Amino acid sequence: MTEKPSIQLLHPGAAGANLHVPRLALPELPPLSLYIHIPWCVRKCPYCDFNSHQAGPELPEEAYVDALLADLDEELGAVLGRPISSIFFGGGTPSLFSADALGRLLRGVEQRIAFAADIEITLEANPGTFEQDKFKAYRQTGINRLSIGVQSFQPAKLEKLGRIHNGDEAIRAAGMARAAGFDNFNMDLMHGLPDQSLDDALGDLQQAIDLGPTHLSWYQLTVEPNTVFWNQPPELPEDDILWDIQEAGQALMAQNGFQQYEVSAYAQPDRAARHNLNYWRFGDFIGIGAGAHGKLSFPDGRILRTWKTRLPKDYLNPAKPYKAGEKLLPVDELPFEFLMNALRLTHGVEADLFTRRTGLPLEQLAKARREAEQKGLLQVEPDRLAATPRGQLFLNDLLQYFLT
C-alpha cells in the first residue's frame, strides 16, 4: 500500500497507565472508513513487505469481488448502521482490476452501508497500469482520488527498485489522471534510494511537484524483513546525505505550497488524505480483502482489532473463514495505541480526542506527558497532544514514555 510508509514501533505494554482503570463507555463513536485490499501485482518489488502476490495470466476478479462483499456482510453487525466517510483501495496494485469489477464492488458496498455525501474514494495505481479509457471509467464509478506509486522518475533508480514503469510513463500518468477527471491525486515518492545523491532526490521531488499533484507521500526507503532487499541489502546513502535530503526536500515542498501534516505526508491546502487522517486520529475502519486489518469501537468502550486471511487462495476458498483473528484491546494498551497514531501528525491532535476515542481520562497521561515535555519531545500545550520537531524525529523514544 502506498501512503502508509512503515515505521518501527515498540510493542505496547501498560502505557504508563494504571492497570486497573475500568473500561468506560465512549462519549461518541469515531468516523468510519473502509479499507479494501487487492493483493495482486504484476511483479513483487524487492523492498515491498506488504501482502502482495504476483498476478497470474488472469485475475479472479468476479470471485474476488464476491468474496469481498461476503466479507463485508460479516462485518455489518458491528458497525451499527454508521455511514462510511472514506474508502481506500490498497494493495498490491488495485488498478490491475477492471473498472467494471470495481464498479460492481462499489455498488455492492453502497447497497450494504451508507456513503457520506462527501465520501473520499481513493484508488492506488501504478504508472505501468495507466490507460486513459480505463481511468475515465474508474472516475465514472465514483472513485474520486488516485494515489500514483511513482517512487522515482530516474531509470537506474526504478530498475533497482524493481518497478515495471519508466520515468516517462510516470510523467504521462499524471496527465492522464487529470484528463480522466481526477483533480485530486497523490504521488508516492521514496528517497534514500541506492546510490542516490541530494541532487537526484531533489530532481525527483521537483519533477513530481511540476506535475501538479495535490498531495505527496515522500518517505525514506527502509529495508524490511521478509523482502529481497533484506537478504540482499542495497548500498544506501550515508546518514549525512539522508539528513541533507530530508531538510532540503521539506524546504522545497514548503516553497511550493505543500504543508507537512504527518511524518511523510504533504498536501496542498484542504487536500490532506481524509482516509489516512482517520487512521491517525484513531478513527474506525473496516478491513476487507486478503490480509486486511480493521479497527472497530463499540459504545461500551470496547475496541476490537481484526485481521483477515492473508493468502488469496485461502481467502477465496469457501471452506475457510475470511477472518484470521481478532484482539480486544486491553485498557492498558489504549494510550499507546492512540498515541502511536496521533503523534505522527505534525500538529498532533486536540487533547480531549484521547478521551473521545478511548473513554479514558486525560489525567491518565499526565505523568508521561510531563516527562516527555521535560525531554523536549512533547509540546507543552495543555489543550493539544503534539510532538516537538525533535519528538517527530525520535518518535519511538517519545512513545517509550507511554509504556511501562
mmCIF file of C-alpha atoms in Angstrom:
data_model
loop_
_atom_site.group_PDB
_atom_site.id
_atom_site.type_symbol
_atom_site.label_atom_id
_atom_site.label_comp_id
_atom_site.label_asym_id
_atom_site.label_seq_id
_atom_site.Cartn_x
_atom_site.Cartn_y
_atom_site.Cartn_z
ATOM 1 C CA MET A 1 0.000 0.000 0.000
ATOM 2 C CA THR A 2 1.220 3.462 -0.677
ATOM 3 C CA GLU A 3 0.659 6.461 1.589
ATOM 4 C CA LYS A 4 1.441 4.284 4.578
ATOM 5 C CA PRO A 5 5.225 4.121 4.984
ATOM 6 C CA SER A 6 6.393 1.787 7.694
ATOM 7 C CA ILE A 7 7.854 2.981 10.965
ATOM 8 C CA GLN A 8 9.431 0.734 13.548
ATOM 9 C CA LEU A 9 7.191 0.873 16.589
ATOM 10 C CA LEU A 10 7.555 -0.503 20.060
ATOM 11 C CA HIS A 11 5.246 -3.155 21.407
ATOM 12 C CA PRO A 12 2.640 -1.704 23.752
ATOM 13 C CA GLY A 13 2.786 -2.559 27.405
ATOM 14 C CA ALA A 14 0.997 -0.784 30.211
ATOM 15 C CA ALA A 15 1.475 2.602 28.516
ATOM 16 C CA GLY A 16 2.329 4.323 31.748
ATOM 17 C CA ALA A 17 -1.208 3.726 32.924
ATOM 18 C CA ASN A 18 -2.956 2.336 35.956
ATOM 19 C CA LEU A 19 -3.648 -1.287 35.023
ATOM 20 C CA HIS A 20 -6.917 -1.250 36.981
ATOM 21 C CA VAL A 21 -8.572 1.647 35.172
ATOM 22 C CA PRO A 22 -12.032 0.392 34.151
ATOM 23 C CA ARG A 23 -13.231 0.386 30.574
ATOM 24 C CA LEU A 24 -15.592 3.359 30.161
ATOM 25 C CA ALA A 25 -18.327 3.989 27.645
ATOM 26 C CA LEU A 26 -17.258 6.149 24.719
ATOM 27 C CA PRO A 27 -18.870 9.592 24.583
ATOM 28 C CA GLU A 28 -19.198 9.181 20.803
ATOM 29 C CA LEU A 29 -18.254 6.703 18.100
ATOM 30 C CA PRO A 30 -15.455 7.810 15.754
ATOM 31 C CA PRO A 31 -15.786 8.249 11.992
ATOM 32 C CA LEU A 32 -15.819 5.025 9.989
ATOM 33 C CA SER A 33 -13.779 4.202 6.875
ATOM 34 C CA LEU A 34 -13.448 1.148 4.641
ATOM 35 C CA TYR A 35 -10.153 -0.352 3.502
ATOM 36 C CA ILE A 36 -10.267 -2.808 0.579
ATOM 37 C CA HIS A 37 -7.156 -4.873 -0.124
ATOM 38 C CA ILE A 38 -6.456 -6.168 -3.625
ATOM 39 C CA PRO A 39 -3.328 -8.267 -3.250
ATOM 40 C CA TRP A 40 -2.024 -8.816 -6.780
ATOM 41 C CA CYS A 41 0.870 -7.055 -8.539
ATOM 42 C CA VAL A 42 2.485 -7.504 -11.921
ATOM 43 C CA ARG A 43 5.723 -8.183 -10.054
ATOM 44 C CA LYS A 44 6.770 -8.112 -6.399
ATOM 45 C CA CYS A 45 9.184 -5.238 -5.712
ATOM 46 C CA PRO A 46 12.352 -6.145 -3.768
ATOM 47 C CA TYR A 47 11.652 -3.595 -0.997
ATOM 48 C CA CYS A 48 7.961 -4.447 -0.524
ATOM 49 C CA ASP A 49 6.806 -6.090 2.716
ATOM 50 C CA PHE A 50 3.088 -5.595 2.088
ATOM 51 C CA ASN A 51 0.749 -8.510 1.453
ATOM 52 C CA SER A 52 1.156 -8.600 -2.324
ATOM 53 C CA HIS A 53 1.457 -11.523 -4.718
ATOM 54 C CA GLN A 54 2.462 -11.780 -8.354
ATOM 55 C CA ALA A 55 -0.587 -11.990 -10.598
ATOM 56 C CA GLY A 56 -1.139 -14.901 -12.943
ATOM 57 C CA PRO A 57 -2.342 -14.629 -16.558
ATOM 58 C CA GLU A 58 -5.907 -13.960 -15.390
ATOM 59 C CA LEU A 59 -7.122 -12.280 -12.227
ATOM 60 C CA PRO A 60 -10.098 -13.867 -10.434
ATOM 61 C CA GLU A 61 -11.970 -10.555 -10.456
ATOM 62 C CA GLU A 62 -15.500 -11.890 -10.244
ATOM 63 C CA ALA A 63 -14.739 -14.389 -7.481
ATOM 64 C CA TYR A 64 -12.726 -11.858 -5.502
ATOM 65 C CA VAL A 65 -15.437 -9.179 -5.671
ATOM 66 C CA ASP A 66 -17.974 -11.784 -4.497
ATOM 67 C CA ALA A 67 -15.656 -12.669 -1.602
ATOM 68 C CA LEU A 68 -15.132 -9.015 -0.660
ATOM 69 C CA LEU A 69 -18.874 -8.410 -0.451
ATOM 70 C CA ALA A 70 -19.415 -11.564 1.566
ATOM 71 C CA ASP A 71 -16.579 -10.482 3.871
ATOM 72 C CA LEU A 72 -18.260 -7.090 4.297
ATOM 73 C CA ASP A 73 -21.576 -8.780 5.096
ATOM 74 C CA GLU A 74 -19.910 -10.433 8.092
ATOM 75 C CA GLU A 75 -18.755 -7.034 9.382
ATOM 76 C CA LEU A 76 -22.058 -5.176 9.146
ATOM 77 C CA GLY A 77 -23.420 -6.257 12.515
ATOM 78 C CA ALA A 78 -20.526 -4.492 14.245
ATOM 79 C CA VAL A 79 -20.780 -1.104 12.540
ATOM 80 C CA LEU A 80 -24.169 -0.180 13.985
ATOM 81 C CA GLY A 81 -25.512 1.400 10.813
ATOM 82 C CA ARG A 82 -22.817 4.086 10.676
ATOM 83 C CA PRO A 83 -22.023 5.652 7.276
ATOM 84 C CA ILE A 84 -18.527 5.435 5.826
ATOM 85 C CA SER A 85 -16.613 8.652 5.212
ATOM 86 C CA SER A 86 -13.836 7.241 3.011
ATOM 87 C CA ILE A 87 -12.824 4.162 1.045
ATOM 88 C CA PHE A 88 -9.264 3.210 0.156
ATOM 89 C CA PHE A 89 -8.337 0.546 -2.406
ATOM 90 C CA GLY A 90 -4.847 -0.613 -1.462
ATOM 91 C CA GLY A 91 -2.616 -3.430 -2.481
ATOM 92 C CA GLY A 92 -0.869 -4.825 -4.344
ATOM 93 C CA THR A 93 -1.902 -2.916 -7.392
ATOM 94 C CA PRO A 94 -5.669 -2.297 -7.316
ATOM 95 C CA SER A 95 -5.529 -0.685 -10.766
ATOM 96 C CA LEU A 96 -4.973 -4.162 -12.230
ATOM 97 C CA PHE A 97 -8.700 -4.694 -11.671
ATOM 98 C CA SER A 98 -11.111 -3.509 -14.348
ATOM 99 C CA ALA A 99 -13.450 -0.592 -13.847
ATOM 100 C CA ASP A 100 -16.364 -2.999 -14.263
ATOM 101 C CA ALA A 101 -15.157 -5.089 -11.319
ATOM 102 C CA LEU A 102 -14.509 -2.102 -9.072
ATOM 103 C CA GLY A 103 -17.792 -0.523 -10.088
ATOM 104 C CA ARG A 104 -19.709 -3.683 -9.175
ATOM 105 C CA LEU A 105 -17.886 -3.768 -5.872
ATOM 106 C CA LEU A 106 -18.661 -0.134 -5.029
ATOM 107 C CA ARG A 107 -22.325 -0.588 -5.913
ATOM 108 C CA GLY A 108 -22.433 -3.641 -3.667
ATOM 109 C CA VAL A 109 -20.801 -1.755 -0.807
ATOM 110 C CA GLU A 110 -23.221 1.157 -1.107
ATOM 111 C CA GLN A 111 -26.188 -1.235 -1.048
ATOM 112 C CA ARG A 112 -24.950 -2.500 2.309
ATOM 113 C CA ILE A 113 -23.694 0.611 4.064
ATOM 114 C CA ALA A 114 -24.443 4.308 3.594
ATOM 115 C CA PHE A 115 -21.894 6.625 1.987
ATOM 116 C CA ALA A 116 -21.260 10.073 3.435
ATOM 117 C CA ALA A 117 -22.317 12.790 0.999
ATOM 118 C CA ASP A 118 -18.710 13.928 0.530
ATOM 119 C CA ILE A 119 -17.094 10.480 0.628
ATOM 120 C CA GLU A 120 -13.448 10.255 -0.458
ATOM 121 C CA ILE A 121 -12.723 7.145 -2.551
ATOM 122 C CA THR A 122 -9.037 6.543 -3.308
ATOM 123 C CA LEU A 123 -7.529 4.004 -5.703
ATOM 124 C CA GLU A 124 -3.849 3.117 -5.649
ATOM 125 C CA ALA A 125 -2.447 2.910 -9.173
ATOM 126 C CA ASN A 126 0.963 2.232 -10.685
ATOM 127 C CA PRO A 127 2.070 4.175 -13.786
ATOM 128 C CA GLY A 128 2.666 0.925 -15.676
ATOM 129 C CA THR A 129 -1.071 0.150 -15.494
ATOM 130 C CA PHE A 130 -2.384 3.514 -16.735
ATOM 131 C CA GLU A 131 -4.746 3.535 -19.698
ATOM 132 C CA GLN A 132 -6.754 6.656 -20.464
ATOM 133 C CA ASP A 133 -10.105 4.961 -21.105
ATOM 134 C CA LYS A 134 -9.687 2.692 -18.088
ATOM 135 C CA PHE A 135 -9.114 5.606 -15.752
ATOM 136 C CA LYS A 136 -12.027 7.582 -17.155
ATOM 137 C CA ALA A 137 -14.145 4.535 -16.373
ATOM 138 C CA TYR A 138 -12.731 4.425 -12.827
ATOM 139 C CA ARG A 139 -13.780 8.044 -12.357
ATOM 140 C CA GLN A 140 -17.290 7.204 -13.553
ATOM 141 C CA THR A 141 -17.620 4.507 -10.869
ATOM 142 C CA GLY A 142 -17.321 7.194 -8.165
ATOM 143 C CA ILE A 143 -13.598 6.867 -7.430
ATOM 144 C CA ASN A 144 -12.537 10.496 -6.907
ATOM 145 C CA ARG A 145 -8.909 10.315 -5.787
ATOM 146 C CA LEU A 146 -5.824 8.481 -7.053
ATOM 147 C CA SER A 147 -2.581 7.562 -5.336
ATOM 148 C CA ILE A 148 0.067 7.035 -8.003
ATOM 149 C CA GLY A 149 3.052 4.895 -6.995
ATOM 150 C CA VAL A 150 5.926 6.626 -8.767
ATOM 151 C CA GLN A 151 8.828 6.114 -6.279
ATOM 152 C CA SER A 152 11.304 7.732 -8.719
ATOM 153 C CA PHE A 153 11.479 9.170 -12.228
ATOM 154 C CA GLN A 154 15.072 8.043 -12.867
ATOM 155 C CA PRO A 155 15.619 4.856 -14.925
ATOM 156 C CA ALA A 156 18.515 3.497 -12.883
ATOM 157 C CA LYS A 157 16.660 4.006 -9.614
ATOM 158 C CA LEU A 158 13.448 2.450 -10.940
ATOM 159 C CA GLU A 159 15.393 -0.572 -12.165
ATOM 160 C CA LYS A 160 16.991 -1.097 -8.749
ATOM 161 C CA LEU A 161 13.569 -0.776 -7.110
ATOM 162 C CA GLY A 162 12.127 -3.415 -9.444
ATOM 163 C CA ARG A 163 9.409 -1.105 -10.771
ATOM 164 C CA ILE A 164 7.607 -2.026 -14.000
ATOM 165 C CA HIS A 165 7.289 1.574 -15.255
ATOM 166 C CA ASN A 166 9.784 4.116 -16.549
ATOM 167 C CA GLY A 167 10.051 7.829 -15.854
ATOM 168 C CA ASP A 168 8.170 8.876 -18.983
ATOM 169 C CA GLU A 169 5.243 6.631 -18.047
ATOM 170 C CA ALA A 170 5.169 8.199 -14.595
ATOM 171 C CA ILE A 171 5.038 11.675 -16.117
ATOM 172 C CA ARG A 172 2.281 10.683 -18.552
ATOM 173 C CA ALA A 173 0.289 9.062 -15.733
ATOM 174 C CA ALA A 174 -0.243 12.414 -14.026
ATOM 175 C CA GLY A 175 -1.563 13.957 -17.244
ATOM 176 C CA MET A 176 -3.856 11.028 -17.885
ATOM 177 C CA ALA A 177 -5.181 11.188 -14.342
ATOM 178 C CA ARG A 178 -6.105 14.827 -14.783
ATOM 179 C CA ALA A 179 -7.603 14.202 -18.238
ATOM 180 C CA ALA A 180 -9.707 11.391 -16.751
ATOM 181 C CA GLY A 181 -11.277 13.857 -14.326
ATOM 182 C CA PHE A 182 -9.117 13.398 -11.219
ATOM 183 C CA ASP A 183 -8.409 16.833 -9.767
ATOM 184 C CA ASN A 184 -7.201 15.293 -6.513
ATOM 185 C CA PHE A 185 -4.294 12.865 -6.643
ATOM 186 C CA ASN A 186 -1.294 11.810 -4.609
ATOM 187 C CA MET A 187 2.137 10.909 -5.915
ATOM 188 C CA ASP A 188 4.142 8.434 -3.888
ATOM 189 C CA LEU A 189 7.918 9.017 -3.829
ATOM 190 C CA MET A 190 10.830 7.428 -1.995
ATOM 191 C CA HIS A 191 14.145 8.975 -1.082
ATOM 192 C CA GLY A 192 17.318 7.473 0.331
ATOM 193 C CA LEU A 193 17.472 5.141 -2.685
ATOM 194 C CA PRO A 194 20.561 3.099 -3.635
ATOM 195 C CA ASP A 195 23.365 5.432 -4.795
ATOM 196 C CA GLN A 196 21.025 8.446 -4.586
ATOM 197 C CA SER A 197 22.601 11.887 -4.268
ATOM 198 C CA LEU A 198 20.979 15.042 -2.927
ATOM 199 C CA ASP A 199 20.540 16.307 -6.499
ATOM 200 C CA ASP A 200 18.933 13.014 -7.541
ATOM 201 C CA ALA A 201 16.409 13.174 -4.704
ATOM 202 C CA LEU A 202 15.543 16.835 -5.266
ATOM 203 C CA GLY A 203 15.252 16.216 -9.015
ATOM 204 C CA ASP A 204 12.640 13.516 -8.395
ATOM 205 C CA LEU A 205 10.767 15.757 -5.995
ATOM 206 C CA GLN A 206 10.807 18.769 -8.331
ATOM 207 C CA GLN A 207 9.579 16.614 -11.212
ATOM 208 C CA ALA A 208 6.668 15.419 -9.093
ATOM 209 C CA ILE A 209 5.791 18.958 -7.993
ATOM 210 C CA ASP A 210 5.846 20.123 -11.620
ATOM 211 C CA LEU A 211 3.154 17.550 -12.457
ATOM 212 C CA GLY A 212 0.659 19.286 -10.166
ATOM 213 C CA PRO A 213 -0.388 16.682 -7.604
ATOM 214 C CA THR A 214 -2.483 17.862 -4.677
ATOM 215 C CA HIS A 215 -0.671 15.545 -2.254
ATOM 216 C CA LEU A 216 2.783 13.998 -1.927
ATOM 217 C CA SER A 217 3.777 10.976 0.128
ATOM 218 C CA TRP A 218 7.554 11.292 0.469
ATOM 219 C CA TYR A 219 9.409 8.849 2.634
ATOM 220 C CA GLN A 220 12.753 7.180 3.083
ATOM 221 C CA LEU A 221 13.368 3.691 1.741
ATOM 222 C CA THR A 222 13.750 1.280 4.641
ATOM 223 C CA VAL A 223 14.920 -2.313 4.387
ATOM 224 C CA GLU A 224 12.265 -4.550 5.928
ATOM 225 C CA PRO A 225 12.390 -8.223 6.955
ATOM 226 C CA ASN A 226 10.908 -10.762 4.531
ATOM 227 C CA THR A 227 11.956 -8.776 1.460
ATOM 228 C CA VAL A 228 14.575 -9.335 -1.224
ATOM 229 C CA PHE A 229 16.435 -6.242 -0.007
ATOM 230 C CA TRP A 230 16.633 -7.740 3.497
ATOM 231 C CA ASN A 231 18.524 -10.765 2.156
ATOM 232 C CA GLN A 232 20.448 -8.809 -0.487
ATOM 233 C CA PRO A 233 20.855 -5.326 1.016
ATOM 234 C CA PRO A 234 21.500 -2.498 -1.437
ATOM 235 C CA GLU A 235 24.068 0.199 -0.713
ATOM 236 C CA LEU A 236 22.097 3.134 0.667
ATOM 237 C CA PRO A 237 23.256 6.743 1.139
ATOM 238 C CA GLU A 238 25.196 7.746 4.244
ATOM 239 C CA ASP A 239 23.301 9.300 7.154
ATOM 240 C CA ASP A 240 24.653 12.800 6.413
ATOM 241 C CA ILE A 241 23.277 12.636 2.860
ATOM 242 C CA LEU A 242 19.944 11.305 4.135
ATOM 243 C CA TRP A 243 19.669 14.218 6.551
ATOM 244 C CA ASP A 244 20.517 16.742 3.821
ATOM 245 C CA ILE A 245 17.887 15.176 1.546
ATOM 246 C CA GLN A 246 15.258 15.347 4.285
ATOM 247 C CA GLU A 247 15.892 19.015 5.101
ATOM 248 C CA ALA A 248 16.200 20.205 1.516
ATOM 249 C CA GLY A 249 13.179 18.201 0.350
ATOM 250 C CA GLN A 250 10.937 19.577 3.084
ATOM 251 C CA ALA A 251 12.040 23.113 2.234
ATOM 252 C CA LEU A 252 11.339 22.555 -1.476
ATOM 253 C CA MET A 253 7.839 21.282 -0.799
ATOM 254 C CA ALA A 254 7.076 24.162 1.570
ATOM 255 C CA GLN A 255 8.186 26.637 -1.113
ATOM 256 C CA ASN A 256 5.662 25.044 -3.466
ATOM 257 C CA GLY A 257 2.686 25.141 -1.101
ATOM 258 C CA PHE A 258 2.852 21.610 0.288
ATOM 259 C CA GLN A 259 2.266 21.623 4.031
ATOM 260 C CA GLN A 260 3.647 18.698 6.019
ATOM 261 C CA TYR A 261 0.847 17.340 8.175
ATOM 262 C CA GLU A 262 2.228 13.892 9.034
ATOM 263 C CA VAL A 263 5.633 12.211 9.214
ATOM 264 C CA SER A 264 5.722 11.571 5.457
ATOM 265 C CA ALA A 265 2.590 13.285 4.098
ATOM 266 C CA TYR A 266 2.482 16.722 2.446
ATOM 267 C CA ALA A 267 -0.605 18.355 0.984
ATOM 268 C CA GLN A 268 -1.865 21.455 -0.716
ATOM 269 C CA PRO A 269 -4.436 23.381 1.367
ATOM 270 C CA ASP A 270 -7.513 21.280 2.194
ATOM 271 C CA ARG A 271 -6.114 18.268 0.328
ATOM 272 C CA ALA A 272 -4.903 16.091 3.199
ATOM 273 C CA ALA A 273 -5.837 12.423 2.741
ATOM 274 C CA ARG A 274 -9.032 12.084 4.752
ATOM 275 C CA HIS A 275 -8.810 8.307 4.848
ATOM 276 C CA ASN A 276 -5.338 8.326 6.379
ATOM 277 C CA LEU A 277 -6.255 11.166 8.709
ATOM 278 C CA ASN A 278 -8.937 8.899 10.106
ATOM 279 C CA TYR A 279 -6.273 6.283 10.879
ATOM 280 C CA TRP A 280 -4.016 8.804 12.579
ATOM 281 C CA ARG A 281 -6.877 10.288 14.605
ATOM 282 C CA PHE A 282 -7.700 6.787 15.889
ATOM 283 C CA GLY A 283 -10.872 6.515 13.871
ATOM 284 C CA ASP A 284 -12.563 3.228 12.962
ATOM 285 C CA PHE A 285 -12.148 1.261 9.771
ATOM 286 C CA ILE A 286 -13.485 -1.951 8.328
ATOM 287 C CA GLY A 287 -10.845 -4.008 6.544
ATOM 288 C CA ILE A 288 -11.895 -6.438 3.822
ATOM 289 C CA GLY A 289 -9.733 -8.469 1.467
ATOM 290 C CA ALA A 290 -6.803 -10.828 1.841
ATOM 291 C CA GLY A 291 -4.678 -9.735 4.801
ATOM 292 C CA ALA A 292 -6.714 -6.586 5.520
ATOM 293 C CA HIS A 293 -6.781 -5.182 9.047
ATOM 294 C CA GLY A 294 -9.648 -3.389 10.780
ATOM 295 C CA LYS A 295 -10.441 -1.486 13.971
ATOM 296 C CA LEU A 296 -13.929 -1.040 15.387
ATOM 297 C CA SER A 297 -15.154 0.759 18.510
ATOM 298 C CA PHE A 298 -18.324 0.000 20.434
ATOM 299 C CA PRO A 299 -20.434 2.277 22.655
ATOM 300 C CA ASP A 300 -19.492 0.326 25.793
ATOM 301 C CA GLY A 301 -15.816 1.215 25.265
ATOM 302 C CA ARG A 302 -14.607 -1.998 23.660
ATOM 303 C CA ILE A 303 -12.160 -1.536 20.787
ATOM 304 C CA LEU A 304 -11.555 -4.521 18.533
ATOM 305 C CA ARG A 305 -8.759 -5.060 16.025
ATOM 306 C CA THR A 306 -9.290 -7.699 13.328
ATOM 307 C CA TRP A 307 -7.243 -9.212 10.525
ATOM 308 C CA LYS A 308 -8.229 -11.325 7.559
ATOM 309 C CA THR A 309 -6.839 -14.485 5.963
ATOM 310 C CA ARG A 310 -3.606 -13.481 4.254
ATOM 311 C CA LEU A 311 -3.171 -15.725 1.204
ATOM 312 C CA PRO A 312 -5.512 -15.030 -1.746
ATOM 313 C CA LYS A 313 -6.065 -18.763 -2.375
ATOM 314 C CA ASP A 314 -7.240 -19.202 1.210
ATOM 315 C CA TYR A 315 -9.345 -16.042 1.146
ATOM 316 C CA LEU A 316 -11.090 -17.345 -1.986
ATOM 317 C CA ASN A 317 -11.610 -20.820 -0.510
ATOM 318 C CA PRO A 318 -15.272 -21.042 0.640
ATOM 319 C CA ALA A 319 -14.290 -23.689 3.184
ATOM 320 C CA LYS A 320 -12.064 -21.220 5.039
ATOM 321 C CA PRO A 321 -13.127 -18.173 7.081
ATOM 322 C CA TYR A 322 -12.355 -14.632 5.970
ATOM 323 C CA LYS A 323 -11.304 -13.564 9.451
ATOM 324 C CA ALA A 324 -7.974 -14.938 10.619
ATOM 325 C CA GLY A 325 -8.034 -13.367 14.068
ATOM 326 C CA GLU A 326 -9.143 -10.581 16.346
ATOM 327 C CA LYS A 327 -7.949 -8.854 19.501
ATOM 328 C CA LEU A 328 -9.916 -6.845 22.027
ATOM 329 C CA LEU A 329 -7.527 -4.055 23.015
ATOM 330 C CA PRO A 330 -6.853 -4.112 26.764
ATOM 331 C CA VAL A 331 -7.494 -0.820 28.547
ATOM 332 C CA ASP A 332 -3.824 -0.509 29.494
ATOM 333 C CA GLU A 333 -2.768 -0.609 25.824
ATOM 334 C CA LEU A 334 -5.105 2.151 24.678
ATOM 335 C CA PRO A 335 -2.814 5.115 25.450
ATOM 336 C CA PHE A 336 -0.023 3.636 23.337
ATOM 337 C CA GLU A 337 -2.390 2.587 20.551
ATOM 338 C CA PHE A 338 -3.866 6.088 20.413
ATOM 339 C CA LEU A 339 -0.577 7.982 20.603
ATOM 340 C CA MET A 340 1.402 5.913 18.122
ATOM 341 C CA ASN A 341 -1.098 7.184 15.548
ATOM 342 C CA ALA A 342 -1.875 10.707 16.772
ATOM 343 C CA LEU A 343 1.738 11.746 17.355
ATOM 344 C CA ARG A 344 2.595 11.062 13.709
ATOM 345 C CA LEU A 345 0.594 14.193 12.866
ATOM 346 C CA THR A 346 2.756 17.313 12.644
ATOM 347 C CA HIS A 347 0.348 19.351 14.775
ATOM 348 C CA GLY A 348 -0.869 16.411 16.818
ATOM 349 C CA VAL A 349 -4.480 16.299 17.966
ATOM 350 C CA GLU A 350 -6.699 18.157 20.389
ATOM 351 C CA ALA A 351 -6.097 16.703 23.855
ATOM 352 C CA ASP A 352 -9.733 15.812 24.501
ATOM 353 C CA LEU A 353 -9.695 13.494 21.461
ATOM 354 C CA PHE A 354 -7.899 10.998 23.702
ATOM 355 C CA THR A 355 -10.985 10.659 25.920
ATOM 356 C CA ARG A 356 -13.394 10.734 22.980
ATOM 357 C CA ARG A 357 -11.576 7.872 21.237
ATOM 358 C CA THR A 358 -10.577 5.714 24.237
ATOM 359 C CA GLY A 359 -13.044 6.582 27.004
ATOM 360 C CA LEU A 360 -10.101 7.133 29.365
ATOM 361 C CA PRO A 361 -9.472 10.315 31.376
ATOM 362 C CA LEU A 362 -6.771 12.612 30.021
ATOM 363 C CA GLU A 363 -5.219 12.684 33.503
ATOM 364 C CA GLN A 364 -4.044 9.138 32.856
ATOM 365 C CA LEU A 365 -1.339 10.567 30.583
ATOM 366 C CA ALA A 366 -0.225 13.307 32.985
ATOM 367 C CA LYS A 367 2.961 11.768 34.360
ATOM 368 C CA ALA A 368 4.240 10.547 30.994
ATOM 369 C CA ARG A 369 3.381 13.892 29.372
ATOM 370 C CA ARG A 370 5.423 15.807 31.937
ATOM 371 C CA GLU A 371 8.432 13.543 31.444
ATOM 372 C CA ALA A 372 8.271 13.768 27.635
ATOM 373 C CA GLU A 373 7.857 17.546 27.798
ATOM 374 C CA GLN A 374 10.915 17.875 30.033
ATOM 375 C CA LYS A 375 12.954 15.929 27.463
ATOM 376 C CA GLY A 376 11.806 18.239 24.671
ATOM 377 C CA LEU A 377 9.903 15.505 22.837
ATOM 378 C CA LEU A 378 6.329 16.653 23.505
ATOM 379 C CA GLN A 379 4.934 20.159 23.080
ATOM 380 C CA VAL A 380 3.966 21.952 26.272
ATOM 381 C CA GLU A 381 0.363 22.591 25.234
ATOM 382 C CA PRO A 382 -2.391 21.704 27.723
ATOM 383 C CA ASP A 383 -5.047 21.525 25.022
ATOM 384 C CA ARG A 384 -3.068 19.508 22.460
ATOM 385 C CA LEU A 385 -1.086 16.304 22.247
ATOM 386 C CA ALA A 386 1.696 17.041 19.763
ATOM 387 C CA ALA A 387 5.298 16.007 19.300
ATOM 388 C CA THR A 388 8.009 18.635 19.028
ATOM 389 C CA PRO A 389 10.097 18.559 15.826
ATOM 390 C CA ARG A 390 12.641 16.550 17.816
ATOM 391 C CA GLY A 391 9.881 14.231 19.025
ATOM 392 C CA GLN A 392 8.824 13.549 15.446
ATOM 393 C CA LEU A 393 12.384 12.621 14.538
ATOM 394 C CA PHE A 394 12.629 10.303 17.543
ATOM 395 C CA LEU A 395 9.057 9.045 17.686
ATOM 396 C CA ASN A 396 9.983 5.695 19.209
ATOM 397 C CA ASP A 397 11.784 7.477 22.039
ATOM 398 C CA LEU A 398 8.732 9.652 22.629
ATOM 399 C CA LEU A 399 6.353 6.680 22.667
ATOM 400 C CA GLN A 400 8.578 4.964 25.212
ATOM 401 C CA TYR A 401 7.257 7.355 27.866
ATOM 402 C CA PHE A 402 3.791 5.877 27.443
ATOM 403 C CA LEU A 403 4.991 2.328 28.112
ATOM 404 C CA THR A 404 5.980 0.716 31.384
#
